[in-house]
PDB file of C-alpha atoms in Angstrom:
ATOM      1  CA  MET A   1      48.431 176.253  76.495  1.00 52.00           C
ATOM      2  CA  GLY A   2      51.225 178.138  75.201  1.00 55.00           C
ATOM      3  CA  TRP A   3      53.526 177.660  72.802  1.00 47.00           C
ATOM      4  CA  ARG A   4      55.896 176.761  75.688  1.00 49.00           C
ATOM      5  CA  GLU A   5      53.941 174.104  76.873  1.00 52.00           C
ATOM      6  CA  ASN A   6      53.356 172.781  73.968  1.00 50.00           C
ATOM      7  CA  TRP A   7      57.284 172.471  73.134  1.00 48.00           C
ATOM      8  CA  LEU A   8      57.684 170.728  76.863  1.00 48.00           C
ATOM      9  CA  ILE A   9      55.159 168.032  75.586  1.00 49.00           C
ATOM     10  CA  PHE A  10      56.724 167.918  72.385  1.00 47.00           C
ATOM     11  CA  PHE A  11      60.234 167.659  73.526  1.00 48.00           C
ATOM     12  CA  SER A  12      59.520 165.017  76.525  1.00 52.00           C
ATOM     13  CA  VAL A  13      57.721 162.718  73.632  1.00 43.00           C
ATOM     14  CA  ILE A  14      61.140 162.755  71.382  1.00 46.00           C
ATOM     15  CA  ILE A  15      63.079 161.803  74.736  1.00 44.00           C
ATOM     16  CA  CYS A  16      60.583 158.799  75.283  1.00 46.00           C
ATOM     17  CA  PHE A  17      60.406 157.319  71.859  1.00 43.00           C
ATOM     18  CA  SER A  18      64.244 158.178  71.727  1.00 45.00           C
ATOM     19  CA  LEU A  19      64.568 155.486  74.942  1.00 42.00           C
ATOM     20  CA  LEU A  20      62.347 153.196  73.429  1.00 41.00           C
ATOM     21  CA  LYS A  21      64.273 152.740  70.551  1.00 41.00           C
ATOM     22  CA  ILE A  22      66.952 151.870  72.429  1.00 34.00           C
ATOM     23  CA  ASP A  23      65.751 149.827  74.540  1.00 40.00           C
ATOM     24  CA  PHE A  24      64.869 148.015  71.637  1.00 34.00           C
ATOM     25  CA  TYR A  25      67.892 148.136  69.373  1.00 34.00           C
ATOM     26  CA  GLY A  26      70.437 148.894  71.559  1.00 39.00           C
ATOM     27  CA  LEU A  27      70.529 145.745  73.427  1.00 32.00           C
ATOM     28  CA  ASP A  28      74.043 145.327  74.880  1.00 39.00           C
ATOM     29  CA  ASP A  29      76.150 142.528  73.447  1.00 39.00           C
ATOM     30  CA  LYS A  30      76.003 140.208  76.337  1.00 36.00           C
ATOM     31  CA  GLN A  31      71.929 140.054  76.064  1.00 36.00           C
ATOM     32  CA  SER A  32      72.505 139.827  72.650  1.00 34.00           C
ATOM     33  CA  ASN A  33      75.047 136.847  72.737  1.00 36.00           C
ATOM     34  CA  LYS A  34      72.506 135.737  75.532  1.00 35.00           C
ATOM     35  CA  ILE A  35      69.751 135.356  73.025  1.00 35.00           C
ATOM     36  CA  ASN A  36      71.783 134.161  70.566  1.00 40.00           C
ATOM     37  CA  LEU A  37      72.941 131.402  72.383  1.00 42.00           C
ATOM     38  CA  GLY A  38      69.547 129.854  73.539  1.00 47.00           C
ATOM     39  CA  ASN A  39      68.646 129.838  69.991  1.00 52.00           C
ATOM     40  CA  SER A  40      71.482 128.069  68.795  1.00 73.00           C
ATOM     41  CA  ALA A  41      71.724 125.440  71.478  1.00 84.00           C
ATOM     42  CA  THR A  42      71.973 121.944  70.005  1.00 94.00           C
ATOM     43  CA  GLN A  43      69.459 119.623  71.271  1.00 96.00           C
ATOM     44  CA  ILE A  44      70.386 116.067  71.595  1.00 98.00           C
ATOM     45  CA  THR A  45      67.247 113.766  72.624  1.00 98.00           C
ATOM     46  CA  VAL A  46      68.390 110.704  74.458  1.00 98.00           C
ATOM     47  CA  SER A  47      65.541 107.611  74.959  1.00 98.00           C
ATOM     48  CA  CYS A  48      66.981 106.138  77.952  1.00 97.00           C
ATOM     49  CA  ALA A  49      65.904 102.659  79.180  1.00 95.00           C
ATOM     50  CA  ALA A  50      63.967 103.820  82.613  1.00 94.00           C
ATOM     51  CA  SER A  51      66.819 101.962  85.186  1.00 93.00           C
ATOM     52  CA  LEU A  52      68.904 104.976  83.898  1.00 96.00           C
ATOM     53  CA  LYS A  53      66.548 107.714  85.384  1.00 95.00           C
ATOM     54  CA  ASN A  54      68.505 108.714  88.199  1.00 95.00           C
ATOM     55  CA  ILE A  55      72.104 108.664  87.018  1.00 96.00           C
ATOM     56  CA  MET A  56      71.653 110.500  83.729  1.00 97.00           C
ATOM     57  CA  GLU A  57      69.412 113.066  85.740  1.00 97.00           C
ATOM     58  CA  GLU A  58      72.753 113.816  87.911  1.00 97.00           C
ATOM     59  CA  ILE A  59      75.361 113.521  84.586  1.00 97.00           C
ATOM     60  CA  LYS A  60      73.328 116.321  82.922  1.00 97.00           C
ATOM     61  CA  PRO A  61      74.629 119.234  84.404  1.00 97.00           C
ATOM     62  CA  LEU A  62      78.048 117.686  84.356  1.00 97.00           C
ATOM     63  CA  TYR A  63      77.748 117.325  80.306  1.00 97.00           C
ATOM     64  CA  GLU A  64      76.241 120.527  79.850  1.00 96.00           C
ATOM     65  CA  GLN A  65      78.543 122.557  81.867  1.00 96.00           C
ATOM     66  CA  LYS A  66      81.651 120.942  80.078  1.00 96.00           C
ATOM     67  CA  TYR A  67      79.707 121.562  76.549  1.00 96.00           C
ATOM     68  CA  SER A  68      77.556 124.669  76.752  1.00 93.00           C
ATOM     69  CA  GLN A  69      76.504 124.638  73.701  1.00 94.00           C
ATOM     70  CA  THR A  70      74.519 121.515  73.922  1.00 95.00           C
ATOM     71  CA  GLN A  71      71.048 120.384  75.867  1.00 96.00           C
ATOM     72  CA  LEU A  72      70.202 116.884  76.909  1.00 97.00           C
ATOM     73  CA  ILE A  73      66.621 115.856  76.479  1.00 97.00           C
ATOM     74  CA  TYR A  74      65.633 112.626  77.898  1.00 98.00           C
ATOM     75  CA  ASN A  75      63.454 110.651  77.347  1.00 97.00           C
ATOM     76  CA  PHE A  76      62.593 107.656  79.606  1.00 97.00           C
ATOM     77  CA  GLY A  77      60.910 104.224  79.633  1.00 95.00           C
ATOM     78  CA  SER A  78      60.622 100.386  78.819  1.00 94.00           C
ATOM     79  CA  SER A  79      63.725  99.746  76.278  1.00 95.00           C
ATOM     80  CA  GLY A  80      61.235  97.718  73.891  1.00 94.00           C
ATOM     81  CA  SER A  81      58.722 100.799  73.705  1.00 96.00           C
ATOM     82  CA  LEU A  82      61.775 103.030  73.151  1.00 97.00           C
ATOM     83  CA  GLN A  83      62.628 100.795  70.466  1.00 97.00           C
ATOM     84  CA  ARG A  84      59.072 100.761  68.434  1.00 97.00           C
ATOM     85  CA  GLN A  85      59.381 105.268  69.280  1.00 97.00           C
ATOM     86  CA  ILE A  86      62.539 104.719  67.117  1.00 98.00           C
ATOM     87  CA  GLU A  87      61.319 102.472  64.588  1.00 97.00           C
ATOM     88  CA  GLN A  88      58.351 104.733  63.797  1.00 97.00           C
ATOM     89  CA  GLY A  89      59.938 108.161  63.055  1.00 96.00           C
ATOM     90  CA  ALA A  90      60.695 109.293  66.539  1.00 97.00           C
ATOM     91  CA  PRO A  91      62.947 112.314  66.501  1.00 96.00           C
ATOM     92  CA  VAL A  92      65.673 110.221  69.071  1.00 98.00           C
ATOM     93  CA  ASP A  93      69.684 111.209  68.723  1.00 98.00           C
ATOM     94  CA  VAL A  94      70.971 108.207  71.106  1.00 98.00           C
ATOM     95  CA  PHE A  95      69.342 105.488  72.446  1.00 98.00           C
ATOM     96  CA  ILE A  96      70.728 103.786  75.777  1.00 98.00           C
ATOM     97  CA  SER A  97      68.502  99.809  76.080  1.00 97.00           C
ATOM     98  CA  ALA A  98      68.839  98.043  78.957  1.00 95.00           C
ATOM     99  CA  ALA A  99      69.439  95.022  76.927  1.00 93.00           C
ATOM    100  CA  ASP A 100      70.894  93.858  73.513  1.00 94.00           C
ATOM    101  CA  LYS A 101      67.249  92.584  71.728  1.00 94.00           C
ATOM    102  CA  GLN A 102      65.961  95.850  71.728  1.00 96.00           C
ATOM    103  CA  ILE A 103      69.185  97.826  69.995  1.00 96.00           C
ATOM    104  CA  ASN A 104      69.928  94.281  67.546  1.00 97.00           C
ATOM    105  CA  ALA A 105      66.598  94.914  66.287  1.00 97.00           C
ATOM    106  CA  LEU A 106      67.092  98.272  65.555  1.00 98.00           C
ATOM    107  CA  GLU A 107      70.604  97.613  64.138  1.00 97.00           C
ATOM    108  CA  LYS A 108      69.581  95.127  61.933  1.00 97.00           C
ATOM    109  CA  LYS A 109      66.709  97.009  60.239  1.00 97.00           C
ATOM    110  CA  GLY A 110      69.658  99.565  59.672  1.00 97.00           C
ATOM    111  CA  LEU A 111      68.363 102.576  61.949  1.00 98.00           C
ATOM    112  CA  LEU A 112      71.536 102.897  64.040  1.00 98.00           C
ATOM    113  CA  LEU A 113      74.459 104.623  62.928  1.00 97.00           C
ATOM    114  CA  GLU A 114      77.055 102.275  62.004  1.00 96.00           C
ATOM    115  CA  GLY A 115      79.969 101.631  64.465  1.00 96.00           C
ATOM    116  CA  THR A 116      78.578 104.088  67.090  1.00 97.00           C
ATOM    117  CA  ARG A 117      77.102 100.894  68.757  1.00 97.00           C
ATOM    118  CA  TYR A 118      78.735 100.453  72.720  1.00 94.00           C
ATOM    119  CA  ASP A 119      78.195  98.624  75.653  1.00 96.00           C
ATOM    120  CA  LEU A 120      78.334 101.432  78.107  1.00 97.00           C
ATOM    121  CA  VAL A 121      77.793  99.611  81.649  1.00 97.00           C
ATOM    122  CA  SER A 122      76.459  95.995  83.042  1.00 96.00           C
ATOM    123  CA  ASN A 123      73.776  95.486  85.927  1.00 96.00           C
ATOM    124  CA  LYS A 124      72.808  93.044  88.573  1.00 97.00           C
ATOM    125  CA  ILE A 125      69.083  90.933  88.860  1.00 98.00           C
ATOM    126  CA  VAL A 126      68.039  91.041  92.607  1.00 98.00           C
ATOM    127  CA  LEU A 127      64.769  90.065  94.521  1.00 98.00           C
ATOM    128  CA  ILE A 128      63.465  92.702  96.742  1.00 97.00           C
ATOM    129  CA  VAL A 129      60.876  92.803  99.172  1.00 96.00           C
ATOM    130  CA  PRO A 130      59.029  95.851 100.989  1.00 95.00           C
ATOM    131  CA  LYS A 131      61.406  96.709 103.865  1.00 91.00           C
ATOM    132  CA  ASN A 132      57.916  98.095 106.074  1.00 81.00           C
ATOM    133  CA  HIS A 133      55.592  95.834 104.795  1.00 71.00           C
ATOM    134  CA  ASN A 134      55.350  91.948 105.561  1.00 65.00           C
ATOM    135  CA  LYS A 135      51.643  91.913 105.752  1.00 66.00           C
ATOM    136  CA  ASN A 136      51.789  87.650 104.965  1.00 60.00           C
ATOM    137  CA  LYS A 137      54.433  87.620 107.485  1.00 67.00           C
ATOM    138  CA  VAL A 138      56.882  85.212 105.214  1.00 76.00           C
ATOM    139  CA  ASN A 139      60.274  85.133 105.471  1.00 87.00           C
ATOM    140  CA  ILE A 140      61.780  85.134 102.040  1.00 92.00           C
ATOM    141  CA  THR A 141      65.753  84.732 101.646  1.00 93.00           C
ATOM    142  CA  ASN A 142      65.976  83.397  98.130  1.00 95.00           C
ATOM    143  CA  PHE A 143      63.713  82.813  95.079  1.00 98.00           C
ATOM    144  CA  THR A 144      62.833  79.759  95.599  1.00 97.00           C
ATOM    145  CA  ASP A 145      60.863  81.200  99.010  1.00 96.00           C
ATOM    146  CA  LEU A 146      58.328  82.562  96.364  1.00 96.00           C
ATOM    147  CA  THR A 147      56.647  79.646  95.720  1.00 96.00           C
ATOM    148  CA  ASN A 148      55.510  79.866  99.599  1.00 94.00           C
ATOM    149  CA  THR A 149      51.623  79.683  99.529  1.00 93.00           C
ATOM    150  CA  ASN A 150      51.639  82.900 101.875  1.00 92.00           C
ATOM    151  CA  ILE A 151      53.108  84.591  98.989  1.00 94.00           C
ATOM    152  CA  THR A 152      50.266  85.707  96.215  1.00 94.00           C
ATOM    153  CA  LYS A 153      51.881  89.018  94.364  1.00 96.00           C
ATOM    154  CA  ILE A 154      55.361  89.235  92.659  1.00 97.00           C
ATOM    155  CA  ALA A 155      56.118  92.290  90.428  1.00 98.00           C
ATOM    156  CA  LEU A 156      57.595  91.831  87.176  1.00 98.00           C
ATOM    157  CA  GLY A 157      58.704  93.455  84.232  1.00 97.00           C
ATOM    158  CA  GLU A 158      56.682  92.759  81.326  1.00 96.00           C
ATOM    159  CA  PRO A 159      58.971  90.531  79.568  1.00 95.00           C
ATOM    160  CA  GLN A 160      58.262  91.097  76.114  1.00 93.00           C
ATOM    161  CA  SER A 161      59.047  95.208  76.409  1.00 92.00           C
ATOM    162  CA  VAL A 162      61.026  95.548  79.744  1.00 95.00           C
ATOM    163  CA  PRO A 163      64.333  93.621  79.996  1.00 95.00           C
ATOM    164  CA  ALA A 164      64.277  93.568  83.394  1.00 96.00           C
ATOM    165  CA  GLY A 165      61.115  90.998  83.169  1.00 97.00           C
ATOM    166  CA  LYS A 166      62.816  88.692  80.470  1.00 96.00           C
ATOM    167  CA  TYR A 167      66.283  88.204  83.148  1.00 97.00           C
ATOM    168  CA  ALA A 168      63.617  87.687  85.773  1.00 98.00           C
ATOM    169  CA  GLN A 169      61.933  85.032  83.436  1.00 98.00           C
ATOM    170  CA  GLU A 170      65.304  83.693  82.559  1.00 98.00           C
ATOM    171  CA  VAL A 171      66.173  83.513  86.563  1.00 98.00           C
ATOM    172  CA  LEU A 172      62.635  81.567  87.459  1.00 98.00           C
ATOM    173  CA  HIS A 173      63.502  79.037  84.397  1.00 98.00           C
ATOM    174  CA  TYR A 174      66.744  78.166  85.847  1.00 98.00           C
ATOM    175  CA  TYR A 175      65.099  77.578  89.680  1.00 98.00           C
ATOM    176  CA  LYS A 176      62.248  75.619  87.720  1.00 98.00           C
ATOM    177  CA  ILE A 177      59.456  77.532  89.311  1.00 98.00           C
ATOM    178  CA  THR A 178      58.323  79.966  86.025  1.00 98.00           C
ATOM    179  CA  GLU A 179      54.528  78.706  86.418  1.00 97.00           C
ATOM    180  CA  GLN A 180      54.139  78.973  89.653  1.00 97.00           C
ATOM    181  CA  ILE A 181      55.441  82.371  89.911  1.00 97.00           C
ATOM    182  CA  ASN A 182      54.036  83.712  87.019  1.00 97.00           C
ATOM    183  CA  ALA A 183      50.752  82.852  88.552  1.00 97.00           C
ATOM    184  CA  LYS A 184      51.184  85.232  90.572  1.00 97.00           C
ATOM    185  CA  ALA A 185      52.454  87.836  88.979  1.00 98.00           C
ATOM    186  CA  VAL A 186      51.912  91.453  88.657  1.00 98.00           C
ATOM    187  CA  TYR A 187      53.355  93.024  85.824  1.00 98.00           C
ATOM    188  CA  GLY A 188      54.592  96.781  85.153  1.00 96.00           C
ATOM    189  CA  LYS A 189      55.077  98.454  82.133  1.00 95.00           C
ATOM    190  CA  ASP A 190      58.507  99.551  83.332  1.00 94.00           C
ATOM    191  CA  VAL A 191      61.161  98.418  85.823  1.00 94.00           C
ATOM    192  CA  ARG A 192      60.500 101.795  88.401  1.00 95.00           C
ATOM    193  CA  GLN A 193      57.004 100.893  88.236  1.00 97.00           C
ATOM    194  CA  VAL A 194      58.085  97.237  89.256  1.00 97.00           C
ATOM    195  CA  LEU A 195      60.305  99.040  92.086  1.00 97.00           C
ATOM    196  CA  ASN A 196      57.119 101.170  92.989  1.00 97.00           C
ATOM    197  CA  TYR A 197      54.758  98.468  93.449  1.00 97.00           C
ATOM    198  CA  VAL A 198      57.320  96.587  95.809  1.00 96.00           C
ATOM    199  CA  ALA A 199      58.042 100.175  97.900  1.00 96.00           C
ATOM    200  CA  THR A 200      54.469 100.890  98.396  1.00 95.00           C
ATOM    201  CA  GLY A 201      53.624  97.106  99.502  1.00 93.00           C
ATOM    202  CA  ASN A 202      51.237  96.771  97.197  1.00 94.00           C
ATOM    203  CA  VAL A 203      52.628  93.194  96.196  1.00 95.00           C
ATOM    204  CA  ASP A 204      54.942  90.461  98.541  1.00 94.00           C
ATOM    205  CA  ALA A 205      58.129  90.731  96.577  1.00 96.00           C
ATOM    206  CA  GLY A 206      59.944  91.677  92.816  1.00 97.00           C
ATOM    207  CA  ILE A 207      62.716  91.113  90.692  1.00 98.00           C
ATOM    208  CA  VAL A 208      64.601  94.312  89.351  1.00 98.00           C
ATOM    209  CA  TYR A 209      68.083  95.574  88.707  1.00 96.00           C
ATOM    210  CA  LEU A 210      70.593  96.142  91.870  1.00 96.00           C
ATOM    211  CA  THR A 211      70.933  99.450  90.635  1.00 95.00           C
ATOM    212  CA  ASP A 212      67.115 100.590  91.257  1.00 94.00           C
ATOM    213  CA  ALA A 213      67.146  98.765  94.969  1.00 95.00           C
ATOM    214  CA  LYS A 214      70.278 100.930  95.868  1.00 94.00           C
ATOM    215  CA  ILE A 215      67.699 103.963  94.978  1.00 93.00           C
ATOM    216  CA  GLU A 216      64.639 103.007  96.916  1.00 94.00           C
ATOM    217  CA  ASP A 217      64.693 103.394 100.767  1.00 94.00           C
ATOM    218  CA  GLU A 218      61.504 101.669 101.217  1.00 95.00           C
ATOM    219  CA  VAL A 219      62.913  98.181  99.804  1.00 96.00           C
ATOM    220  CA  LYS A 220      65.258  95.118 100.623  1.00 95.00           C
ATOM    221  CA  VAL A 221      67.448  93.136  98.485  1.00 96.00           C
ATOM    222  CA  VAL A 222      66.978  89.225  99.795  1.00 96.00           C
ATOM    223  CA  THR A 223      69.581  88.145  97.433  1.00 97.00           C
ATOM    224  CA  THR A 224      71.130  88.415  93.862  1.00 98.00           C
ATOM    225  CA  ALA A 225      70.485  86.208  91.056  1.00 98.00           C
ATOM    226  CA  PRO A 226      73.672  84.046  89.902  1.00 96.00           C
ATOM    227  CA  SER A 227      75.032  85.277  86.839  1.00 88.00           C
ATOM    228  CA  GLY A 228      74.753  81.817  85.671  1.00 94.00           C
ATOM    229  CA  SER A 229      71.068  82.325  85.861  1.00 97.00           C
ATOM    230  CA  HIS A 230      70.930  84.829  83.203  1.00 97.00           C
ATOM    231  CA  SER A 231      71.761  85.991  80.220  1.00 95.00           C
ATOM    232  CA  PRO A 232      74.357  89.269  81.070  1.00 95.00           C
ATOM    233  CA  VAL A 233      72.565  92.769  81.832  1.00 96.00           C
ATOM    234  CA  VAL A 234      74.375  94.765  79.628  1.00 96.00           C
ATOM    235  CA  TYR A 235      73.176  98.630  78.863  1.00 97.00           C
ATOM    236  CA  PRO A 236      74.484  99.281  74.987  1.00 98.00           C
ATOM    237  CA  ILE A 237      74.597 102.561  73.733  1.00 98.00           C
ATOM    238  CA  ALA A 238      74.172 103.704  69.809  1.00 98.00           C
ATOM    239  CA  VAL A 239      73.416 106.939  67.823  1.00 98.00           C
ATOM    240  CA  VAL A 240      70.162 107.005  65.761  1.00 98.00           C
ATOM    241  CA  LYS A 241      70.752 106.755  61.973  1.00 97.00           C
ATOM    242  CA  ASP A 242      68.430 109.490  61.393  1.00 96.00           C
ATOM    243  CA  SER A 243      69.967 111.371  64.056  1.00 97.00           C
ATOM    244  CA  LYS A 244      70.370 115.376  62.909  1.00 95.00           C
ATOM    245  CA  ASN A 245      73.482 115.924  65.087  1.00 96.00           C
ATOM    246  CA  PRO A 246      75.713 113.261  64.837  1.00 97.00           C
ATOM    247  CA  GLN A 247      78.400 114.392  65.771  1.00 97.00           C
ATOM    248  CA  GLU A 248      77.202 115.571  69.161  1.00 97.00           C
ATOM    249  CA  SER A 249      75.557 111.925  69.782  1.00 97.00           C
ATOM    250  CA  LYS A 250      78.839 110.871  69.251  1.00 97.00           C
ATOM    251  CA  GLN A 251      80.758 112.923  71.670  1.00 97.00           C
ATOM    252  CA  LEU A 252      77.877 112.304  74.633  1.00 98.00           C
ATOM    253  CA  ILE A 253      78.895 108.524  73.978  1.00 97.00           C
ATOM    254  CA  ASN A 254      82.492 109.467  74.335  1.00 97.00           C
ATOM    255  CA  PHE A 255      81.555 111.257  77.571  1.00 98.00           C
ATOM    256  CA  LEU A 256      79.605 108.739  79.443  1.00 97.00           C
ATOM    257  CA  SER A 257      82.433 106.207  78.884  1.00 96.00           C
ATOM    258  CA  ALA A 258      85.105 108.509  80.438  1.00 96.00           C
ATOM    259  CA  SER A 259      86.865 107.135  83.602  1.00 95.00           C
ATOM    260  CA  GLU A 260      85.558 109.921  85.684  1.00 95.00           C
ATOM    261  CA  ILE A 261      81.371 109.747  84.599  1.00 97.00           C
ATOM    262  CA  GLN A 262      82.023 105.678  84.755  1.00 96.00           C
ATOM    263  CA  THR A 263      82.667 105.948  88.399  1.00 96.00           C
ATOM    264  CA  ILE A 264      79.173 107.902  89.033  1.00 96.00           C
ATOM    265  CA  PHE A 265      77.789 104.866  87.269  1.00 96.00           C
ATOM    266  CA  THR A 266      79.581 102.654  89.953  1.00 95.00           C
ATOM    267  CA  LYS A 267      78.222 104.829  92.383  1.00 93.00           C
ATOM    268  CA  TYR A 268      74.733 104.011  91.661  1.00 94.00           C
ATOM    269  CA  GLY A 269      75.475 100.430  91.210  1.00 93.00           C
ATOM    270  CA  PHE A 270      76.166  99.678  87.572  1.00 95.00           C
ATOM    271  CA  SER A 271      79.955  97.775  86.720  1.00 93.00           C
ATOM    272  CA  LYS A 272      81.636  98.011  83.352  1.00 85.00           C
TER     273      LYS A 272
END
């Protein structure tokens, strides 16, 4: 191989190395900014009652569009389970419960950031039946019909950890049918599991929130529990004291409280 060929090879190597160097070190400003933005986005972990799943997922892109430097991370479950996770030190910024009980317990233990608690929305308790499954051919029109001997399975939330289950027990007590219905109870780990039991026809009826019934086409609302039959169904929200992002967490609460976002809550069946 002559000197001309060696020179061409050497020159080619130099050019390739230069191009690689430019590619590695010479990222344009837009690319660099994208990388920096991705690494610097503030993540807000929100532990939410399971009954808020659909609406919170709809709200997420609206919030992140307005606050582009913040990302919402959701953790859905029963309020009781979420409460225990926070007590055990789970890294949570904001907690939205489906009842006062769980947030009261955290507040009593000093685990909430003082002055951030706020009643976000309220809900209603309803009796539902499968829309397309009526194995026992029983016409259920009210809560007392659940005592019919042909009704054998009724889905309820676990009352110790699922607020919907606690409210259901209050309604049953109001109608003086607690023992009869609990004998037929199939308990769900959260209200969405109760809803699924009814939607799939695995039970004859169930007691859930109005907002859950509105998102499931396979169930039918039979009746709404009178307001005096149970304690108020409220969804308190608060910043967890150990939050690493307290200012952004307060910002989220303010965002959820805004009138335009409250309109979305109303669409799902929540009320103020």
